[in-house]
Coordinates of C-alpha atoms and ligand atoms in Angstrom, one line a residue:
M1 CA 58.4 83.2 115.8
T2 CA 60.7 81.4 113.7
F3 CA 63.3 82.7 110.6
K4 CA 63.5 80.7 107.8
T5 CA 65.2 83.5 105.6
V6 CA 67.3 86.3 106.9
S7 CA 69.1 89.0 105.2
V8 CA 71.9 90.8 106.6
I9 CA 72.9 94.4 104.9
G10 CA 76.4 95.3 104.9
L11 CA 78.8 92.1 104.7
G12 CA 82.0 94.3 106.6
Y13 CA 83.3 93.3 109.6
I14 CA 80.1 92.8 111.9
G15 CA 78.0 91.6 108.9
L16 CA 79.7 88.9 107.3
P17 CA 80.7 86.9 110.6
T18 CA 76.9 87.7 111.6
A19 CA 75.6 86.4 108.3
A20 CA 78.1 83.4 108.7
V21 CA 76.9 82.1 112.2
L22 CA 73.2 82.2 111.2
A23 CA 73.8 80.1 108.2
S24 CA 75.7 77.5 110.5
R25 CA 72.7 77.4 112.0
K26 CA 71.1 76.3 109.4
V27 CA 69.2 79.6 108.6
K28 CA 68.8 80.9 105.0
V29 CA 70.7 84.1 105.0
I30 CA 70.8 86.4 102.1
G31 CA 73.9 88.9 102.3
V32 CA 73.6 92.2 100.7
D33 CA 76.5 94.7 100.0
V34 CA 77.1 97.2 97.5
N35 CA 80.4 96.2 96.6
Q36 CA 80.1 93.9 93.8
K37 CA 83.8 92.8 94.3
A38 CA 82.8 91.8 98.0
V39 CA 79.9 89.7 96.7
D40 CA 81.6 87.9 94.1
I41 CA 84.7 86.9 96.6
I42 CA 82.0 85.5 99.7
N43 CA 80.1 83.7 96.7
S44 CA 83.0 81.9 95.9
G45 CA 83.1 80.7 99.8
Q46 CA 86.0 83.0 100.4
I47 CA 86.3 86.5 102.2
H48 CA 87.4 89.7 101.7
I49 CA 88.3 90.9 105.4
V50 CA 90.7 89.6 107.8
E51 CA 89.2 87.6 111.1
P52 CA 90.4 84.3 112.6
D53 CA 88.7 81.3 111.1
L54 CA 85.8 83.2 109.5
D55 CA 87.1 81.7 106.3
I56 CA 86.1 78.4 107.4
V57 CA 82.6 79.3 108.4
V58 CA 81.7 81.3 105.1
H59 CA 83.0 78.6 103.1
A60 CA 81.1 76.2 104.8
A61 CA 77.9 78.2 104.6
V62 CA 78.5 79.2 101.3
T63 CA 79.2 75.1 100.1
E64 CA 76.1 74.0 101.7
G65 CA 73.8 76.6 100.2
Y66 CA 72.6 78.3 103.4
L67 CA 74.4 82.0 102.7
R68 CA 74.5 83.8 99.4
A69 CA 75.4 87.2 98.7
T70 CA 74.1 89.6 96.6
T71 CA 73.9 93.4 95.8
R72 CA 70.5 94.1 95.3
P73 CA 67.9 93.4 98.5
E74 CA 65.7 90.4 98.2
P75 CA 62.3 89.7 100.6
A76 CA 63.4 87.9 104.0
E77 CA 61.5 87.5 107.3
A78 CA 64.4 89.6 108.8
F79 CA 66.7 92.1 107.7
L80 CA 69.8 93.2 110.0
I81 CA 71.7 96.5 109.2
A82 CA 75.0 96.4 109.7
V83 CA 76.4 99.1 107.5
P84 CA 79.4 101.9 108.6
T85 CA 78.3 105.5 110.6
P86 CA 81.0 107.5 109.7
F87 CA 81.8 111.2 110.4
K88 CA 80.4 113.3 108.1
T89 CA 83.0 115.2 105.9
G90 CA 83.2 118.6 104.4
P91 CA 83.5 122.4 106.1
T92 CA 80.5 121.4 108.7
G93 CA 81.4 117.9 109.6
D94 CA 83.1 118.6 113.1
H95 CA 82.4 114.8 114.2
E96 CA 79.1 114.5 113.3
P97 CA 77.7 111.0 112.4
D98 CA 76.7 110.5 109.0
L99 CA 73.6 108.2 108.9
S100 CA 73.8 108.4 104.8
Y101 CA 74.4 104.6 104.8
I102 CA 72.0 103.3 107.3
E103 CA 69.4 105.6 105.0
T104 CA 70.5 104.2 101.8
A105 CA 70.5 100.7 103.4
S106 CA 66.8 101.2 105.0
R107 CA 65.8 102.8 101.5
S108 CA 67.1 99.9 99.9
I109 CA 65.0 97.4 101.7
A110 CA 62.1 99.1 101.8
P111 CA 60.6 97.6 98.5
V112 CA 61.1 94.3 99.7
L113 CA 59.2 94.8 102.9
K114 CA 56.1 92.8 104.0
K115 CA 53.8 92.5 106.9
G116 CA 55.1 90.4 109.6
D117 CA 59.2 91.7 108.9
L118 CA 61.5 92.6 111.3
V119 CA 64.1 95.1 110.9
I120 CA 67.4 95.5 113.2
L121 CA 69.9 98.2 113.3
E122 CA 73.2 96.9 114.3
S123 CA 75.4 99.5 113.2
T124 CA 76.7 101.7 116.1
S125 CA 74.7 104.9 116.2
P126 CA 74.1 108.2 117.6
V127 CA 70.8 108.1 120.0
G128 CA 67.6 108.6 117.9
A129 CA 69.1 106.5 114.4
T130 CA 66.7 103.7 115.2
E131 CA 63.9 106.0 115.2
Q132 CA 65.0 107.9 112.2
M133 CA 65.4 104.5 110.3
A134 CA 62.0 104.3 111.0
A135 CA 60.7 107.0 110.0
W136 CA 62.5 106.6 106.4
L137 CA 61.1 102.9 106.0
S138 CA 57.6 104.3 107.0
D139 CA 58.7 107.1 104.3
A140 CA 59.1 104.5 101.5
R141 CA 56.7 102.2 102.4
P142 CA 53.2 104.4 103.3
D143 CA 51.3 100.9 102.5
L144 CA 52.5 99.4 106.0
T145 CA 52.4 100.5 109.4
F146 CA 55.0 100.7 111.6
P147 CA 56.1 100.4 115.6
Q148 CA 56.4 104.4 116.2
T149 CA 53.0 105.1 114.9
H150 CA 50.7 101.7 115.8
G151 CA 52.7 100.3 118.3
G152 CA 52.4 96.6 119.1
E153 CA 49.9 96.6 116.4
S154 CA 52.4 97.3 113.7
D155 CA 53.2 95.2 110.4
I156 CA 56.6 95.8 110.8
R157 CA 58.8 95.2 114.1
V158 CA 62.1 97.6 114.4
A159 CA 64.7 97.2 116.7
Y160 CA 68.0 98.4 117.9
C161 CA 71.0 95.5 118.8
P162 CA 74.3 96.7 118.9
E163 CA 77.3 94.5 118.2
R164 CA 79.7 94.1 121.2
V165 CA 82.5 91.7 119.4
L166 CA 86.1 92.3 119.7
P167 CA 88.3 92.2 116.8
G168 CA 89.9 88.9 116.4
Q169 CA 87.9 87.4 118.5
V170 CA 84.7 87.8 116.8
L171 CA 83.3 84.4 116.3
R172 CA 83.4 83.3 120.0
E173 CA 82.0 86.9 120.9
L174 CA 79.4 86.8 118.6
V175 CA 77.9 83.7 120.1
Q176 CA 78.8 84.0 123.8
N177 CA 78.6 88.0 124.5
D178 CA 75.3 89.0 126.0
R179 CA 73.0 91.3 124.0
V180 CA 70.9 94.2 124.6
I181 CA 68.0 94.8 122.4
G182 CA 66.1 97.9 122.2
G183 CA 62.9 97.4 120.4
I184 CA 60.4 100.5 119.4
T185 CA 57.9 98.5 121.6
T186 CA 58.0 95.5 123.6
K187 CA 56.9 93.2 120.7
C188 CA 59.7 94.5 118.2
S189 CA 62.0 93.1 121.3
E190 CA 60.3 90.0 121.7
A191 CA 61.0 89.4 117.7
A192 CA 64.2 90.7 117.7
I193 CA 65.1 88.1 120.8
A194 CA 63.5 85.2 118.7
L195 CA 65.9 86.0 116.0
Y196 CA 69.3 86.3 118.2
K197 CA 68.7 83.3 120.6
I198 CA 69.2 81.4 117.5
F199 CA 72.9 81.5 117.6
V200 CA 73.7 84.2 121.1
L201 CA 74.0 82.1 123.7
G202 CA 74.6 84.8 126.4
A203 CA 71.7 86.7 127.7
C204 CA 69.5 88.8 125.5
I205 CA 67.8 91.6 127.6
T206 CA 65.9 94.0 126.5
T207 CA 65.3 97.7 126.9
N208 CA 64.0 100.5 124.4
A209 CA 66.1 101.8 121.4
R210 CA 67.3 105.0 122.6
T211 CA 69.0 103.2 125.7
A212 CA 70.7 100.5 123.3
E213 CA 72.0 102.8 121.2
M214 CA 73.5 105.1 124.1
C215 CA 74.4 101.5 125.7
K216 CA 77.2 101.4 122.7
L217 CA 78.7 104.6 122.9
T218 CA 79.1 104.3 126.7
E219 CA 80.5 101.0 126.8
N220 CA 83.7 102.3 124.2
S221 CA 83.5 106.1 125.6
Y222 CA 84.0 104.2 129.5
R223 CA 87.2 102.2 127.5
D224 CA 88.5 105.6 125.7
V225 CA 88.0 107.3 129.6
N226 CA 90.1 104.4 131.1
I227 CA 92.7 104.5 128.5
A228 CA 93.0 108.5 128.5
F229 CA 93.7 108.4 132.1
A230 CA 96.3 105.8 131.6
N231 CA 97.6 108.0 128.8
E232 CA 97.5 111.0 130.8
L233 CA 99.5 109.1 133.6
S234 CA 102.3 108.1 131.4
L235 CA 102.9 112.0 130.3
I236 CA 103.1 112.7 134.1
C237 CA 105.2 110.0 134.8
D238 CA 107.4 110.4 132.2
K239 CA 108.0 113.9 133.5
Q240 CA 108.3 112.8 137.5
D241 CA 110.4 109.8 136.3
I242 CA 108.5 107.3 137.0
S243 CA 107.4 104.0 135.4
V244 CA 104.1 104.7 134.8
W245 CA 103.7 100.5 134.3
E246 CA 105.2 100.1 137.7
L247 CA 103.1 102.4 139.2
I248 CA 99.9 101.2 137.5
R249 CA 100.6 97.8 138.7
L250 CA 100.9 98.6 142.3
A251 CA 97.9 101.1 142.1
N252 CA 95.9 98.2 140.4
L253 CA 96.8 95.9 143.6
H254 CA 94.3 97.9 145.4
P255 CA 91.0 95.7 145.4
R256 CA 88.6 98.6 143.7
V257 CA 91.5 100.1 141.2
N258 CA 91.7 98.6 137.6
I259 CA 93.7 101.3 135.2
L260 CA 94.0 100.1 131.9
Q261 CA 97.3 100.1 130.0
P262 CA 98.9 103.3 128.2
G263 CA 100.1 103.2 124.7
P264 CA 101.0 105.0 121.7
G265 CA 97.4 106.2 121.2
V266 CA 93.8 104.9 120.6
G267 CA 93.2 103.1 117.3
G268 CA 90.7 101.1 115.3
H269 CA 87.5 102.1 114.0
C270 CA 85.4 102.1 117.1
I271 CA 86.8 103.4 120.3
A272 CA 87.8 106.6 118.8
V273 CA 85.0 107.2 117.0
D274 CA 82.1 106.2 119.0
P275 CA 82.4 108.8 121.9
W276 CA 82.5 111.7 119.2
F277 CA 78.5 110.4 118.8
I278 CA 78.1 111.5 122.6
V279 CA 79.7 114.7 121.9
S280 CA 78.4 115.6 118.8
A281 CA 74.7 115.4 120.6
C282 CA 75.6 116.7 123.6
P283 CA 78.8 119.1 123.5
K284 CA 78.4 121.1 126.8
E285 CA 77.6 118.3 129.0
A286 CA 80.4 115.6 127.8
R287 CA 83.1 117.5 128.7
L288 CA 85.2 114.3 130.2
I289 CA 84.5 112.2 126.8
K290 CA 85.6 114.9 124.9
I291 CA 88.7 115.6 126.8
A292 CA 89.7 111.8 127.1
R293 CA 89.6 111.8 122.8
E294 CA 91.7 114.8 123.2
V295 CA 94.1 113.1 125.5
N296 CA 94.3 110.0 123.6
D297 CA 94.4 111.6 119.9
Y298 CA 97.5 113.8 121.2
K299 CA 99.7 110.5 122.2
P300 CA 100.8 109.8 118.8
E301 CA 102.2 113.5 118.4
W302 CA 104.1 112.6 122.3
V303 CA 105.4 109.8 121.0
V304 CA 107.2 111.1 117.8
E305 CA 108.4 114.0 120.4
K306 CA 109.9 111.2 122.4
V307 CA 111.6 109.5 119.5
Q308 CA 113.0 113.0 118.1
A309 CA 114.3 113.6 121.7
A310 CA 116.3 110.2 121.0
I311 CA 117.6 111.1 117.9
S312 CA 119.0 114.3 119.2
K313 CA 120.4 112.4 122.4
L314 CA 122.1 110.1 120.0
L315 CA 123.6 112.8 117.7
Q316 CA 125.0 114.6 121.0
A317 CA 126.5 111.4 122.0
N318 CA 128.1 110.7 118.5
H319 CA 129.8 114.0 116.9
L320 CA 130.5 112.0 114.0
M321 CA 126.9 110.9 113.3
R322 CA 124.5 112.8 111.2
L323 CA 120.7 112.5 111.3
K324 CA 120.9 110.8 107.4
D325 CA 123.2 108.0 109.3
V326 CA 120.3 107.6 112.0
S327 CA 118.7 104.3 111.8
V328 CA 115.1 103.9 113.4
A329 CA 113.3 100.9 114.1
C330 CA 109.6 100.6 114.5
F331 CA 108.1 97.2 116.5
G332 CA 104.5 97.5 115.0
L333 CA 102.4 98.7 112.9
T334 CA 98.7 97.5 113.5
F335 CA 96.3 99.1 115.9
K336 CA 96.5 96.3 118.8
A337 CA 98.4 93.4 119.4
N338 CA 98.1 90.2 117.6
I339 CA 95.8 91.3 114.4
D340 CA 96.8 92.9 111.3
D341 CA 94.2 95.2 110.9
L342 CA 95.9 98.8 110.4
R343 CA 92.8 100.8 110.3
E344 CA 93.5 104.1 112.2
S345 CA 96.2 102.7 113.8
P346 CA 98.3 105.4 115.8
A347 CA 101.2 103.2 115.2
L348 CA 101.1 103.4 111.6
A349 CA 100.4 107.4 112.1
I350 CA 103.8 107.3 114.3
A351 CA 106.0 105.1 111.4
E352 CA 104.3 108.0 109.0
K353 CA 105.8 110.9 111.0
I354 CA 109.2 109.2 111.9
S355 CA 109.3 108.5 107.9
K356 CA 109.4 112.3 107.4
L357 CA 112.2 113.3 109.7
G358 CA 114.9 113.2 107.3
I359 CA 116.6 110.0 109.4
G360 CA 118.9 107.7 106.9
E361 CA 116.6 104.5 107.4
L362 CA 113.2 103.3 108.9
L363 CA 113.0 99.8 109.5
V364 CA 109.7 98.3 110.2
V365 CA 109.1 94.9 111.9
E366 CA 105.3 93.7 111.6
P367 CA 105.0 90.0 111.9
H368 CA 101.2 90.6 110.8
I369 CA 101.6 92.1 107.2
S370 CA 103.3 91.0 104.1
S371 CA 104.2 94.4 102.6
L372 CA 104.1 98.0 104.0
P373 CA 101.4 100.5 103.3
A374 CA 102.2 103.5 100.8
V375 CA 102.1 106.2 103.3
I376 CA 105.4 104.9 104.9
E377 CA 108.0 106.3 102.4
N378 CA 111.5 104.5 102.2
A379 CA 110.8 102.5 104.9
E380 CA 111.9 98.9 104.8
L381 CA 109.7 95.3 106.2
V382 CA 112.3 94.0 108.2
T383 CA 112.8 90.8 110.8
A384 CA 112.8 91.5 114.4
E385 CA 116.5 90.5 114.5
Y386 CA 117.7 92.3 111.8
A387 CA 116.1 95.4 112.8
R388 CA 117.2 94.5 116.5
K389 CA 121.1 94.1 114.7
R390 CA 121.2 97.4 113.0
A391 CA 118.8 100.2 114.2
N392 CA 120.1 103.1 116.8
I393 CA 116.8 103.6 118.1
L394 CA 113.9 100.8 119.2
I395 CA 110.6 102.2 119.0
L396 CA 108.1 99.3 120.8
L397 CA 104.5 100.4 119.5
V398 CA 102.7 97.2 119.5
D399 CA 102.7 94.7 122.3
H400 CA 102.7 91.6 119.6
K401 CA 103.2 88.3 121.8
D402 CA 106.4 87.6 119.1
F403 CA 107.7 90.6 120.7
V404 CA 107.2 89.6 124.4
G405 CA 111.1 88.8 125.9
N406 CA 114.5 90.2 126.7
V407 CA 115.0 93.0 124.1
N408 CA 119.0 93.5 125.1
L409 CA 119.9 97.2 123.8
K410 CA 123.4 96.9 122.5
A411 CA 125.6 99.8 123.9
Q412 CA 124.3 103.3 122.9
Q413 CA 121.2 101.9 121.2
L414 CA 118.1 103.9 122.6
L415 CA 114.4 102.7 123.3
V416 CA 110.8 104.2 123.4
D417 CA 108.7 101.7 124.4
T418 CA 105.2 102.9 124.5
R419 CA 103.7 99.5 125.5
G420 CA 105.7 98.7 128.6
I421 CA 107.1 95.2 127.4
W422 CA 110.9 96.1 126.9
D423 CA 111.5 98.9 129.1
K424 CA 113.6 97.7 132.3
S425 CA 111.7 99.6 134.6
A426 CA 108.0 98.2 133.3
V427 CA 108.8 94.9 133.6
A428 CA 108.0 93.4 136.9
A429 CA 110.8 92.0 138.7
Ligands
SAJ501 N1 94.2 100.3 124.1 C1 95.2 100.5 125.1 N2 94.9 100.6 126.1 C2 94.4 99.2 127.0 C3 93.3 99.1 125.9 C4 93.5 99.1 124.6 O1 95.9 101.8 124.5 O2 94.3 99.1 127.9 C5 94.1 100.4 122.3 C6 94.3 99.4 121.7 O3 95.9 99.6 121.7 C7 93.7 100.2 120.6 C8 92.3 100.5 121.3 O4 93.0 100.8 122.7 O5 94.5 100.6 119.6 C9 91.2 99.9 121.0 O6 91.6 98.3 121.3 P1 90.7 97.7 122.3 O7 91.0 96.3 122.4 O8 90.3 98.5 123.1 O9 89.0 98.0 121.4 P2 88.6 97.5 119.8 O10 88.5 98.9 118.9 O11 89.3 96.6 119.2 O12 86.7 96.9 120.1 C10 86.0 97.8 120.5 C11 85.5 96.6 121.9 N3 84.9 97.8 123.2 C12 84.9 97.4 124.3 O13 85.6 96.6 124.9 C13 84.4 98.5 125.4 C14 84.6 95.8 121.1 O14 84.1 95.0 122.4 C15 83.8 96.5 120.6 O15 82.6 95.5 119.6 C16 84.3 97.1 119.2 O16 85.2 97.9 120.3 C17 83.5 97.9 118.2 O17 83.3 97.7 117.5 O18 82.8 99.1 118.8

């Protein structure tokens, strides 16, 4: 099976890089997005999201005529849906996945579908979403046959294939990572493999759609549970006066132990979200996964408590000092190191809470952004050098490589290190 024209629905963090990589393999790609502004930016050869080197690949693909964006779906041989699956909002929305974007996307491509087309869902989804998508398509196109009713003989092939790329390394991982491909039938999987083989160098491993959906959720839950274990250890070690960083380093010397690193909480739009899709479907069974989410969600609050304790300590040691005289510096705002993505960032949530503590000054050092988000009141974006000289309390929130090195605290300066890169007891002897 060969594909001359592929349509990617949803030109965000996953859809746009996928569209660009496919186009770089000289496949004609029609990118579809409801956001006219994003469509215009892409058609001008630029990008509306941040990902290293993506601008170069998109620019080349558009200039050479292989990538074009539009707001209205057009006929293609394969459709790749990469739209968001957020939580439902409103009083009933208790971390329940909202499939309305997938429904809208599938209903929008239904009119242009024809016999022999392939539809792949890439969006992180609860188990059963691909079958649901196939049902929406079939509902909109009763004149075509679908795999859930016609098996291997269906007119349309449908598969689930989760993305697994790491923000900041998307272009490399899109090509190199192995892919799990869950077709509704074997024929569907075969068609999807033929598509991914255009640009994937990793292995394409087939399973059914439900297992592929659960596989994606499992990968991110595995990481969340492991980070929760590290975060829980950090709370325990703090009480027991033990350096959690040294402890983990030592425990990880065991050949079968590999604990992840504690931090200020778990951010981003994947790991803090996906486990809830399992909990929401199986609330009685998914006890550990739920508790892990709660442990990680509590961590930013705990960090703010540590900052408050540091402020009290400072004021007790300096009787002439008032709360209004205290200067606090946050090092890092992004959701993880060496990127500029602030979405669901625990560091940003912590800075926001600190900005409301009534202190005299909040300084922020974030080399990856040029202006502060509006949620942080009265804060100032400054250089690391300025913050180190001026602040009474330094809070290390993100382990950006720019921050690594000796912090050299001044007399009476206090440190809250959530990543273990400045804390003397954390750094390996
Ligand atoms: N974090 C820690 N301690 C650690 C590792 C991470 O506190 O030891 C924190 C980070 O600081 C960050 C959060 O966890 O706040 C998530 O960061 P991450 O690097 O673990 O993951 P993401 O969200 O950037 O990307 C994940 C990846 N999933 C896995 O590694 C299993 C990626 O491969 C997925 O494609 C992506 O989610 C996604 O889109 O689902």
